[in-house]
Amino acid sequence: MSADDVLDDIEDIVGEGDLTALERSVARSNAVGKRVKKTPNNKDPAKTNKVIPKVEENGSIIPGTQKIWVKTWGCAHNNSDSEYMAGQLAAYGYSLTDEKYEADLWLLNSCTVKTPAEDHFKNEIDDGRARGTPVVVAGCVPQGQPKANYLQGLSIIGVQQIDRVVEVVEETLKGHSVRLLGTKKDAEKKKTGGASLLLPKIRKNPLIEIIPINTGCLNQCTYCKTKHARGELGSYPPEEIVARAIQSFQEGVCEIWLTSEDTGAYGRDIGSSLPELLRQLVQVIPDGCMLRLGMTNPPYILEHLEAIAEILNHPRVYAFLHLPVQSGSDCVLTDMKREYCVADFERVVNFLRERVPGISIATDIICGFPTETEQDFDLTMELCSKHRFPSLFINQFFPRVGTPAYRMERVPTKQVKNRTKRLSELFKSYQPYDDQVGQRQSVLVTDISHDKNYYVGHNKEYVQVLVPMEPNYMGKMVEVLITSASKFSLMSEPLTSPKRPDVPEALEKGQISGLAASNTSSNPGAVSSSSLSGRLWPILGISSVIGLRLAWIFYWRGRR
């Protein structure tokens, strides 16, 4: 793959949705003694080489000794949930593996936004069943439709029950089916953000911390099934989010992503707001580190435009915003129940482009919504042609069972594909970054390109910048000269020696977040933290796996 083909993973692409007021079927915590049937598939040699779990002399499975394979679909919120579940399993003693057919159990974390993602999820379940591997499912699909036929007999971890993953995995390995789908509530019986942000986790990228700031949303969009799973808005307290950020910096993280189904709605259920949270966060971001704001829908940012512009201009906040519009037609937006009009969307775009120099605004379009006419789509083309968004996520409409749009008469498939092609050709017709060639920029290097030929950094506007693969560049700020531009990225030449952010060395890949937090206190670059994982986990588990496992048992039992 060439550098021109590298497209960055813009976090909450999946967050385009929302829903109908359909109620979820919430099951009580229970365990059903049901033995998993072993039926190896002899067609695949890899599937017949099943690793036998370790057992005690009496034939019982020894918990915490098995290999777990974790597979994730969907948005940054889902990825954060998987990181937390992986961290808890590893802290308890389980081994995580990238080799699915070597694993003793599969943990599949699903996405319900698009039909293809759910189809892939179903295929993995079928594969696991065929080879007799115990499967635990998590994420929005089982939470939103736990009674689906293909989920029967499987253990389910609800989106707000990820702190009980160890319990579910242990019971599943014993042959039981466990379903935990409850909603976490505070003392006043109000929905909260979910499992504690201070749980142990294993970051996919040790340099990047993904922090969910809320779950659910306030919308009732007619095409989206995400709200069936994530429900109404539930925000985390600002102090818990800030504590998680501080702990992350202690562990060498240099970039934080804030994520949720709608970051703009944050705090409306707890008497706070997104600007209030961001003002607290920027105070604890060390020099050389960056914060990225997640997807926000237009209605909830309109009243905070001045404050958001001020935050996005902060030197340690990326001047980037993911703002889904979905359609350029007010008639279609009304049918979608998006709760804003095109003029509202353009007001946000124009205001931020005027107040935040160079800001990158990404947006989403759904082609072929059931009530979209050719005239409606022409308006969408006009909107995208006018604003020439540097990141444009083009999606065909997917009818999701249980949503109002599912019952609507659909646009013929041929027309939907034609509209998708037209919009894609428009997007390909312009180069959004040509004006940056010749500029001197500071970039924070945090990743490796898809073709493995470059390191990947981002400039202030969160544009992807490719730099040479010099080991001392990773996790550091580098001054570069932009030498050329492609559709999705910039090519650069370093001008100065890299500068290390004011944080300790990052954790090793696969190391558990929280276990090393207390050890950074002697490091002059460390940030103080009163987090649970910074104080409790090192005391409990460093010296002995057995001690850690016992402590973990008491921990999750106390949360039941």
Coordinates of C-alpha atoms in Angstrom, one line a residue:
M1 CA 0.0 0.0 0.0
S2 CA 1.4 3.4 -0.9
A3 CA 1.4 6.5 1.3
D4 CA -1.4 7.9 -0.8
D5 CA -3.7 5.1 0.3
V6 CA -3.2 5.6 4.0
L7 CA -6.5 6.8 5.6
D8 CA -6.5 7.4 9.3
D9 CA -9.1 5.7 11.5
I10 CA -11.2 8.7 12.6
E11 CA -12.5 7.3 15.8
D12 CA -16.3 7.6 16.0
I13 CA -17.2 7.0 12.4
V14 CA -19.7 4.6 13.9
G15 CA -21.3 7.2 16.0
E16 CA -23.5 8.4 13.2
G17 CA -26.5 6.8 14.6
D18 CA -29.2 7.0 17.1
L19 CA -32.5 5.5 17.3
T20 CA -36.1 4.9 18.0
A21 CA -37.7 4.8 21.4
L22 CA -37.9 1.0 21.3
E23 CA -37.2 -0.4 24.8
R24 CA -34.4 -2.9 25.3
S25 CA -35.0 -6.3 26.8
V26 CA -32.9 -6.2 29.9
A27 CA -32.2 -9.6 31.5
R28 CA -31.3 -10.2 35.2
S29 CA -27.9 -11.7 36.1
N30 CA -28.2 -15.4 36.0
A31 CA -26.2 -18.5 35.1
V32 CA -27.7 -21.4 33.4
G33 CA -25.9 -24.8 33.7
K34 CA -25.7 -25.5 30.0
R35 CA -22.7 -27.5 28.7
V36 CA -21.2 -26.2 25.5
K37 CA -21.4 -28.8 22.8
K38 CA -18.0 -29.7 21.2
T39 CA -18.3 -30.2 17.4
P40 CA -14.9 -29.7 15.7
N41 CA -14.9 -28.8 12.1
N42 CA -12.6 -31.2 10.3
K43 CA -12.5 -29.1 7.2
D44 CA -10.0 -26.7 8.7
P45 CA -6.9 -28.4 10.2
A46 CA -6.4 -25.4 12.5
K47 CA -9.8 -26.0 14.0
T48 CA -9.0 -29.5 15.1
N49 CA -5.9 -28.6 17.1
K50 CA -7.9 -27.5 20.1
V51 CA -5.8 -26.5 23.1
I52 CA -7.1 -28.4 26.1
P53 CA -7.7 -26.1 29.1
K54 CA -5.8 -26.9 32.3
V55 CA -7.8 -28.9 34.8
E56 CA -7.4 -29.8 38.4
E57 CA -7.2 -33.4 39.6
N58 CA -10.9 -33.6 40.2
G59 CA -11.5 -32.6 36.6
S60 CA -12.5 -28.9 37.3
I61 CA -11.1 -26.2 35.0
I62 CA -8.5 -24.0 36.7
P63 CA -9.7 -20.4 36.2
G64 CA -7.2 -17.8 34.9
T65 CA -5.0 -20.3 33.1
Q66 CA -6.6 -20.2 29.6
K67 CA -5.9 -18.2 26.4
I68 CA -8.5 -15.6 25.3
W69 CA -8.9 -14.2 21.8
V70 CA -10.6 -10.7 21.7
K71 CA -12.1 -9.4 18.5
T72 CA -13.7 -5.9 18.2
W73 CA -15.9 -4.2 15.7
G74 CA -17.0 -0.6 15.6
C75 CA -16.2 2.7 17.1
A76 CA -13.6 4.0 19.6
H77 CA -16.1 3.4 22.4
N78 CA -16.2 -0.3 21.6
N79 CA -12.4 -0.4 21.3
S80 CA -12.1 1.2 24.8
D81 CA -14.5 -1.4 26.2
S82 CA -12.4 -4.2 24.7
E83 CA -9.2 -2.7 26.2
Y84 CA -10.9 -2.6 29.6
M85 CA -12.1 -6.2 29.3
A86 CA -8.6 -7.4 28.1
G87 CA -7.0 -5.6 31.1
Q88 CA -9.2 -7.2 33.6
L89 CA -8.7 -10.7 32.1
A90 CA -5.0 -10.3 32.0
A91 CA -4.9 -8.9 35.6
Y92 CA -6.7 -12.0 36.7
G93 CA -4.2 -14.3 35.0
Y94 CA -5.6 -15.1 31.6
S95 CA -3.4 -15.0 28.6
L96 CA -4.5 -12.9 25.6
T97 CA -3.6 -14.2 22.2
D98 CA -3.8 -12.9 18.6
E99 CA -4.1 -16.5 17.3
K100 CA -7.8 -17.3 17.4
Y101 CA -7.4 -21.0 16.9
E102 CA -5.0 -21.3 19.8
A103 CA -7.5 -19.7 22.2
D104 CA -9.6 -21.5 24.7
L105 CA -12.4 -18.9 24.5
W106 CA -13.4 -16.1 22.1
L107 CA -14.6 -12.7 23.3
L108 CA -16.4 -11.0 20.5
N109 CA -17.3 -7.3 20.9
S110 CA -19.9 -6.3 18.3
C111 CA -21.2 -3.2 16.5
T112 CA -24.8 -2.8 15.4
V113 CA -24.5 0.3 13.1
K114 CA -24.2 -1.5 9.8
T115 CA -25.4 -4.9 8.6
P116 CA -22.0 -6.0 7.3
A117 CA -20.4 -5.6 10.7
E118 CA -23.2 -7.7 12.3
D119 CA -22.8 -10.3 9.5
H120 CA -19.1 -10.6 10.3
F121 CA -19.9 -11.0 14.0
K122 CA -22.4 -13.8 13.2
N123 CA -19.8 -15.6 11.1
E124 CA -17.3 -15.6 13.9
I125 CA -19.9 -17.0 16.3
D126 CA -20.7 -19.8 13.8
D127 CA -17.0 -20.5 13.4
G128 CA -16.6 -20.8 17.2
R129 CA -19.6 -23.0 17.6
A130 CA -18.4 -25.3 14.7
R131 CA -15.1 -25.9 16.4
G132 CA -16.5 -26.2 19.9
T133 CA -14.8 -23.1 21.3
P134 CA -16.7 -21.3 24.1
V135 CA -17.8 -17.9 22.9
V136 CA -18.7 -14.8 24.9
V137 CA -20.4 -11.9 23.1
A138 CA -20.4 -8.3 24.1
G139 CA -21.2 -4.9 22.6
C140 CA -24.2 -3.3 21.0
V141 CA -25.6 -6.3 19.0
P142 CA -26.4 -8.6 22.0
Q143 CA -27.3 -5.7 24.2
G144 CA -29.9 -4.4 21.7
Q145 CA -31.3 -7.8 20.7
P146 CA -30.4 -10.4 23.3
K147 CA -33.2 -12.7 22.1
A148 CA -31.8 -13.1 18.6
N149 CA -31.8 -16.7 17.6
Y150 CA -28.1 -16.9 16.8
L151 CA -27.3 -15.7 20.3
Q152 CA -29.2 -18.3 22.1
G153 CA -27.0 -20.4 24.5
L154 CA -24.2 -17.8 24.4
S155 CA -22.9 -15.8 27.4
I156 CA -23.5 -12.1 27.0
I157 CA -21.7 -9.1 28.6
G158 CA -23.8 -6.0 28.5
V159 CA -22.3 -2.7 27.4
Q160 CA -22.5 -1.4 31.0
Q161 CA -21.3 -4.7 32.6
I162 CA -17.8 -4.9 31.2
D163 CA -16.4 -4.8 34.8
R164 CA -17.8 -8.4 35.2
V165 CA -16.0 -9.9 32.3
V166 CA -13.9 -12.2 34.5
E167 CA -17.0 -13.7 36.1
V168 CA -18.6 -14.3 32.7
V169 CA -15.5 -15.9 31.2
E170 CA -15.1 -18.2 34.2
E171 CA -18.7 -19.4 34.1
T172 CA -18.6 -19.9 30.3
L173 CA -15.4 -22.0 30.5
K174 CA -17.3 -24.2 33.0
G175 CA -20.0 -24.7 30.4
H176 CA -22.5 -22.2 31.7
S177 CA -24.4 -19.6 29.9
V178 CA -24.4 -16.2 31.6
R179 CA -26.2 -13.0 30.6
L180 CA -25.5 -9.7 32.3
L181 CA -27.4 -6.9 30.6
G182 CA -28.3 -4.6 33.5
T183 CA -28.0 -0.8 33.5
K184 CA -25.7 0.8 36.1
K185 CA -27.5 3.5 38.2
D186 CA -26.4 5.9 40.9
A187 CA -27.9 6.3 44.4
E188 CA -30.8 8.4 42.9
K189 CA -31.6 5.5 40.4
K190 CA -30.3 7.6 37.4
K191 CA -28.3 6.0 34.7
T192 CA -24.6 6.4 34.9
G193 CA -21.8 6.2 32.3
G194 CA -21.2 2.6 33.0
A195 CA -18.3 0.6 34.5
S196 CA -15.6 2.5 36.3
L197 CA -13.1 4.3 34.2
L198 CA -10.4 3.4 36.7
L199 CA -10.4 -0.4 35.9
P200 CA -7.3 -2.0 34.5
K201 CA -7.0 -2.0 30.8
I202 CA -4.5 -3.0 28.0
R203 CA -4.3 -0.3 25.4
K204 CA -4.1 -1.3 21.8
N205 CA -1.7 1.5 21.4
P206 CA 0.3 2.3 24.6
L207 CA 0.6 5.9 23.5
I208 CA -3.2 6.6 23.1
E209 CA -5.8 6.5 25.8
I210 CA -9.5 6.3 24.7
I211 CA -11.8 7.7 27.4
P212 CA -15.5 7.2 27.1
I213 CA -17.1 10.3 28.7
N214 CA -20.7 9.2 28.4
T215 CA -22.8 6.5 26.9
G216 CA -26.1 6.6 25.0
C217 CA -27.6 9.8 23.6
L218 CA -30.5 12.2 23.5
N219 CA -31.6 11.6 20.0
Q220 CA -34.3 9.3 18.5
C221 CA -33.0 8.9 15.0
T222 CA -35.1 6.6 12.9
Y223 CA -32.4 4.7 11.2
C224 CA -30.0 3.9 14.0
K225 CA -30.0 0.9 16.4
T226 CA -27.2 2.0 18.6
K227 CA -29.6 3.5 21.2
H228 CA -31.3 0.2 21.5
A229 CA -28.0 -0.9 23.1
R230 CA -26.5 2.2 24.6
G231 CA -29.8 3.7 25.8
E232 CA -30.4 7.2 27.1
L233 CA -27.6 9.5 28.0
G234 CA -25.5 8.6 30.9
S235 CA -22.4 10.8 31.7
Y236 CA -19.4 10.0 33.8
P237 CA -18.6 12.6 36.5
P238 CA -15.9 15.1 35.3
E239 CA -13.6 14.2 38.2
E240 CA -13.5 10.5 37.2
I241 CA -12.7 11.5 33.6
V242 CA -9.9 13.8 34.7
A243 CA -8.5 11.1 37.1
R244 CA -8.4 8.7 34.2
A245 CA -6.6 11.2 32.0
I246 CA -4.0 11.9 34.8
Q247 CA -3.4 8.2 35.3
S248 CA -2.9 7.8 31.5
F249 CA -0.3 10.5 31.4
Q250 CA 1.5 8.8 34.3
E251 CA 1.8 5.7 32.2
G252 CA 3.4 7.5 29.2
V253 CA 0.2 8.2 27.1
C254 CA 0.7 11.3 25.0
E255 CA -2.6 11.4 23.2
I256 CA -6.1 11.2 24.6
W257 CA -9.3 10.6 22.6
L258 CA -12.6 11.5 24.1
T259 CA -15.4 9.2 22.8
S260 CA -19.1 8.5 23.2
E261 CA -22.1 8.1 21.0
D262 CA -22.4 12.0 21.1
T263 CA -19.7 13.9 23.0
G264 CA -21.6 17.2 22.5
A265 CA -24.4 15.9 24.8
Y266 CA -22.0 15.3 27.6
G267 CA -23.1 16.4 31.1
R268 CA -26.7 17.4 30.3
D269 CA -27.9 14.6 32.6
I270 CA -25.6 15.6 35.5
G271 CA -25.8 19.4 35.4
S272 CA -22.5 19.8 33.5
S273 CA -21.5 20.4 29.9
L274 CA -18.8 19.5 27.4
P275 CA -17.0 22.9 27.7
E276 CA -16.9 22.6 31.5
L277 CA -15.2 19.1 31.1
L278 CA -12.8 20.3 28.5
R279 CA -11.7 23.3 30.6
Q280 CA -10.8 20.9 33.4
L281 CA -9.0 18.5 31.1
V282 CA -6.7 21.0 29.3
Q283 CA -5.4 22.0 32.8
V284 CA -3.9 18.5 33.3
I285 CA -2.5 17.8 29.7
P286 CA 1.3 17.8 30.0
D287 CA 3.5 19.7 27.5
G288 CA 3.9 17.9 24.3
C289 CA 0.6 15.8 24.7
M290 CA -2.6 16.3 22.7
L291 CA -6.3 15.8 23.2
R292 CA -8.8 14.8 20.5
L293 CA -12.5 15.6 20.8
G294 CA -14.8 12.8 19.6
M295 CA -18.0 12.9 17.4
T296 CA -20.7 15.5 18.3
N297 CA -24.0 16.0 16.6
P298 CA -24.9 19.5 15.6
P299 CA -27.8 20.2 18.0
Y300 CA -25.7 20.0 21.1
I301 CA -22.8 22.2 20.1
L302 CA -24.8 25.1 18.8
E303 CA -25.1 26.7 22.3
H304 CA -21.4 26.2 23.0
L305 CA -19.8 27.5 19.8
E306 CA -17.7 30.3 21.5
A307 CA -16.5 27.9 24.2
I308 CA -15.7 25.1 21.7
A309 CA -13.8 27.4 19.4
E310 CA -11.7 28.6 22.4
I311 CA -10.9 24.9 23.4
L312 CA -10.0 23.9 19.8
N313 CA -7.6 26.8 19.7
H314 CA -5.8 25.5 22.7
P315 CA -2.2 24.4 21.8
R316 CA -2.7 21.0 23.3
V317 CA -6.1 20.2 21.7
Y318 CA -6.4 19.1 18.1
A319 CA -8.3 21.6 15.9
F320 CA -10.5 18.8 14.6
L321 CA -14.2 18.0 14.9
H322 CA -16.3 15.1 13.6
L323 CA -19.7 16.6 12.9
P324 CA -22.1 14.2 11.1
V325 CA -24.7 15.9 8.9
Q326 CA -26.1 12.7 7.2
S327 CA -28.0 14.6 4.5
G328 CA -28.1 18.0 2.8
S329 CA -31.9 18.0 2.6
D330 CA -34.0 19.3 5.5
C331 CA -36.8 17.0 4.4
V332 CA -34.6 14.0 4.9
L333 CA -33.2 15.3 8.1
T334 CA -36.8 15.6 9.4
D335 CA -37.6 12.1 8.4
M336 CA -34.4 10.9 10.1
K337 CA -35.4 12.9 13.3
R338 CA -32.0 14.5 13.4
E339 CA -33.3 17.5 15.3
Y340 CA -31.5 20.1 13.3
C341 CA -31.6 21.6 9.8
V342 CA -28.9 22.2 7.2
A343 CA -28.6 25.8 8.2
D344 CA -27.8 24.8 11.8
F345 CA -25.0 22.5 10.6
E346 CA -23.6 25.2 8.3
R347 CA -23.7 27.7 11.1
V348 CA -21.4 25.4 13.2
V349 CA -19.1 24.8 10.2
N350 CA -18.8 28.4 9.2
F351 CA -18.4 29.7 12.8
L352 CA -15.6 27.2 13.7
R353 CA -13.8 27.7 10.4
E354 CA -13.8 31.5 11.1
R355 CA -12.6 31.2 14.7
V356 CA -10.3 28.2 14.5
P357 CA -7.7 28.6 11.8
G358 CA -7.1 25.5 9.7
I359 CA -9.7 23.4 11.5
S360 CA -10.4 20.0 10.0
I361 CA -14.1 19.1 10.0
A362 CA -15.1 15.6 9.2
T363 CA -18.7 14.6 8.4
D364 CA -20.9 11.6 7.5
I365 CA -23.4 11.1 4.7
I366 CA -26.0 8.4 4.4
C367 CA -26.9 7.7 0.7
G368 CA -30.3 6.2 0.0
F369 CA -32.3 6.9 3.1
P370 CA -35.8 5.6 2.3
T371 CA -37.4 9.0 1.8
E372 CA -34.5 10.5 -0.1
T373 CA -35.4 11.7 -3.6
E374 CA -33.0 12.7 -6.4
Q375 CA -33.7 16.3 -5.5
D376 CA -32.8 15.6 -1.9
F377 CA -29.6 14.0 -2.9
D378 CA -28.7 16.9 -5.2
L379 CA -28.8 19.1 -2.1
T380 CA -26.4 16.7 -0.4
M381 CA -24.0 17.0 -3.4
E382 CA -24.3 20.8 -3.3
L383 CA -23.5 20.9 0.5
C384 CA -20.4 18.6 0.1
S385 CA -19.2 20.5 -3.0
K386 CA -19.6 23.8 -1.2
H387 CA -17.6 22.8 2.0
R388 CA -15.2 20.3 0.5
F389 CA -14.8 18.4 3.7
P390 CA -11.3 16.8 4.1
S391 CA -12.8 13.7 5.6
L392 CA -16.1 12.5 4.2
F393 CA -17.5 9.2 5.4
I394 CA -20.0 7.9 2.8
N395 CA -22.4 5.2 3.9
Q396 CA -25.2 3.4 2.1
F397 CA -28.4 3.1 4.1
F398 CA -28.7 -0.1 6.0
P399 CA -32.1 -1.1 7.3
R400 CA -31.8 -2.2 10.9
V401 CA -34.4 -4.4 12.4
G402 CA -36.4 -2.7 15.1
T403 CA -35.9 0.9 13.8
P404 CA -38.7 2.9 12.2
A405 CA -36.7 3.3 9.0
Y406 CA -36.7 -0.5 8.6
R407 CA -40.4 -0.4 7.8
M408 CA -40.1 2.3 5.3
E409 CA -40.2 1.7 1.5
R410 CA -36.6 1.5 0.3
V411 CA -34.8 3.3 -2.5
P412 CA -33.9 0.8 -5.2
T413 CA -30.5 -0.6 -4.7
K414 CA -29.3 0.5 -8.1
Q415 CA -30.1 4.2 -7.2
V416 CA -28.4 3.9 -3.8
K417 CA -25.2 2.6 -5.4
N418 CA -25.4 5.3 -8.1
R419 CA -25.7 8.1 -5.5
T420 CA -22.9 6.6 -3.5
K421 CA -20.7 6.5 -6.6
R422 CA -21.5 10.1 -7.4
L423 CA -20.6 11.4 -4.0
S424 CA -17.5 9.3 -3.9
E425 CA -16.3 10.8 -7.2
L426 CA -17.0 14.3 -5.9
F427 CA -14.9 13.5 -2.8
K428 CA -12.0 12.2 -4.9
S429 CA -12.1 15.2 -7.2
Y430 CA -10.3 17.6 -4.8
Q431 CA -7.1 17.6 -2.8
P432 CA -7.7 19.1 0.7
Y433 CA -4.1 19.4 1.9
D434 CA -2.2 20.8 -1.1
D435 CA -2.0 24.3 0.6
Q436 CA 0.1 22.8 3.4
V437 CA 3.0 21.8 1.2
G438 CA 6.1 23.9 2.2
Q439 CA 4.8 24.6 5.7
R440 CA 6.8 23.9 8.8
Q441 CA 4.7 21.9 11.3
S442 CA 4.9 20.2 14.7
V443 CA 3.6 16.6 14.7
L444 CA 3.0 14.1 17.5
V445 CA 4.1 10.7 16.3
T446 CA 2.0 7.8 17.7
D447 CA 1.5 5.1 15.2
I448 CA 2.8 3.1 12.1
S449 CA 1.3 3.5 8.6
H450 CA -0.7 0.7 7.2
D451 CA 2.0 -0.2 4.7
K452 CA 4.6 -0.4 7.6
N453 CA 6.9 2.0 5.7
Y454 CA 6.4 5.2 7.8
Y455 CA 5.7 6.4 11.3
V456 CA 2.4 8.3 11.5
G457 CA 2.1 11.7 13.3
H458 CA -0.6 14.3 13.4
N459 CA -0.4 18.1 13.1
K460 CA -2.5 20.5 15.1
E461 CA -5.4 20.0 12.6
Y462 CA -5.2 16.3 13.1
V463 CA -4.0 15.7 9.5
Q464 CA -2.0 12.5 9.1
V465 CA 1.7 13.3 8.6
L466 CA 4.1 10.5 7.5
V467 CA 7.7 10.7 8.9
P468 CA 10.7 8.4 8.4
M469 CA 10.7 5.3 10.7
E470 CA 13.4 6.5 13.1
P471 CA 12.9 4.7 16.4
N472 CA 13.5 7.8 18.5
Y473 CA 10.5 9.6 16.8
M474 CA 7.8 7.4 18.2
G475 CA 5.8 9.0 21.0
K476 CA 7.5 12.4 20.5
M477 CA 6.9 15.8 19.0
V478 CA 8.9 16.4 15.7
E479 CA 9.3 19.6 13.7
V480 CA 8.9 18.7 10.1
L481 CA 8.8 20.3 6.6
I482 CA 5.8 19.2 4.5
T483 CA 7.2 18.1 1.2
S484 CA 4.1 16.7 -0.6
A485 CA 0.4 16.0 -0.1
S486 CA -1.9 13.2 -1.0
K487 CA -5.7 12.8 -0.6
F488 CA -5.4 11.5 3.0
S489 CA -2.0 12.5 4.3
L490 CA 1.1 14.7 4.1
M491 CA 4.7 13.6 3.5
S492 CA 7.4 15.2 5.6
E493 CA 11.1 15.7 6.3
P494 CA 12.2 16.1 9.9
L495 CA 13.9 19.4 10.7
T496 CA 14.9 19.1 14.3
S497 CA 15.5 16.5 16.9
P498 CA 12.4 15.0 18.4
K499 CA 11.1 16.4 21.7
R500 CA 9.8 14.1 24.3
P501 CA 6.4 15.0 25.9
D502 CA 6.5 15.7 29.6
V503 CA 5.4 12.2 30.6
P504 CA 7.2 9.0 31.7
E505 CA 8.1 6.2 29.3
A506 CA 5.0 4.5 27.9
L507 CA 4.0 1.0 29.1
E508 CA 5.1 -1.9 27.0
K509 CA 2.6 -3.2 24.5
G510 CA 0.4 -5.6 26.4
Q511 CA 1.2 -4.3 29.8
I512 CA -1.7 -3.7 32.1
S513 CA -2.7 -0.1 32.8
G514 CA -2.9 0.7 36.5
L515 CA -0.3 -1.8 37.7
A516 CA 2.6 0.6 37.2
A517 CA 0.9 3.8 38.1
S518 CA 2.3 3.9 41.7
N519 CA 5.8 3.3 40.5
T520 CA 6.0 6.6 38.6
S521 CA 5.8 8.7 41.8
S522 CA 9.6 8.9 41.9
N523 CA 9.8 10.0 38.3
P524 CA 10.0 13.9 38.1
G525 CA 7.9 13.8 34.9
A526 CA 5.0 11.8 36.5
V527 CA 1.6 13.3 37.3
S528 CA 0.1 12.6 40.7
S529 CA -3.1 10.6 40.7
S530 CA -5.5 9.4 43.3
S531 CA -7.1 6.8 41.0
L532 CA -8.2 3.4 42.2
S533 CA -5.9 1.6 39.7
G534 CA -2.9 3.7 40.7
R535 CA -3.3 2.9 44.4
L536 CA -5.1 -0.4 44.7
W537 CA -3.9 -2.6 41.8
P538 CA -0.1 -2.4 42.5
I539 CA -0.6 -3.3 46.1
L540 CA -2.8 -6.3 45.3
G541 CA -1.1 -8.0 42.4
I542 CA 2.5 -7.3 41.5
S543 CA 4.2 -9.8 43.7
S544 CA 1.9 -12.7 42.9
V545 CA -0.6 -13.8 40.2
I546 CA -2.4 -15.8 42.9
G547 CA -2.7 -12.7 45.1
L548 CA -3.9 -10.6 42.2
R549 CA -6.5 -13.2 41.3
L550 CA -7.9 -13.4 44.8
A551 CA -8.0 -9.6 45.1
W552 CA -9.8 -9.5 41.8
I553 CA -12.4 -12.0 43.0
F554 CA -13.2 -9.9 46.0
Y555 CA -13.3 -6.7 43.8
W556 CA -15.9 -7.9 41.3
R557 CA -18.0 -9.8 43.9
G558 CA -18.2 -6.5 45.8
R559 CA -19.6 -4.8 42.7
R560 CA -22.3 -7.3 42.1

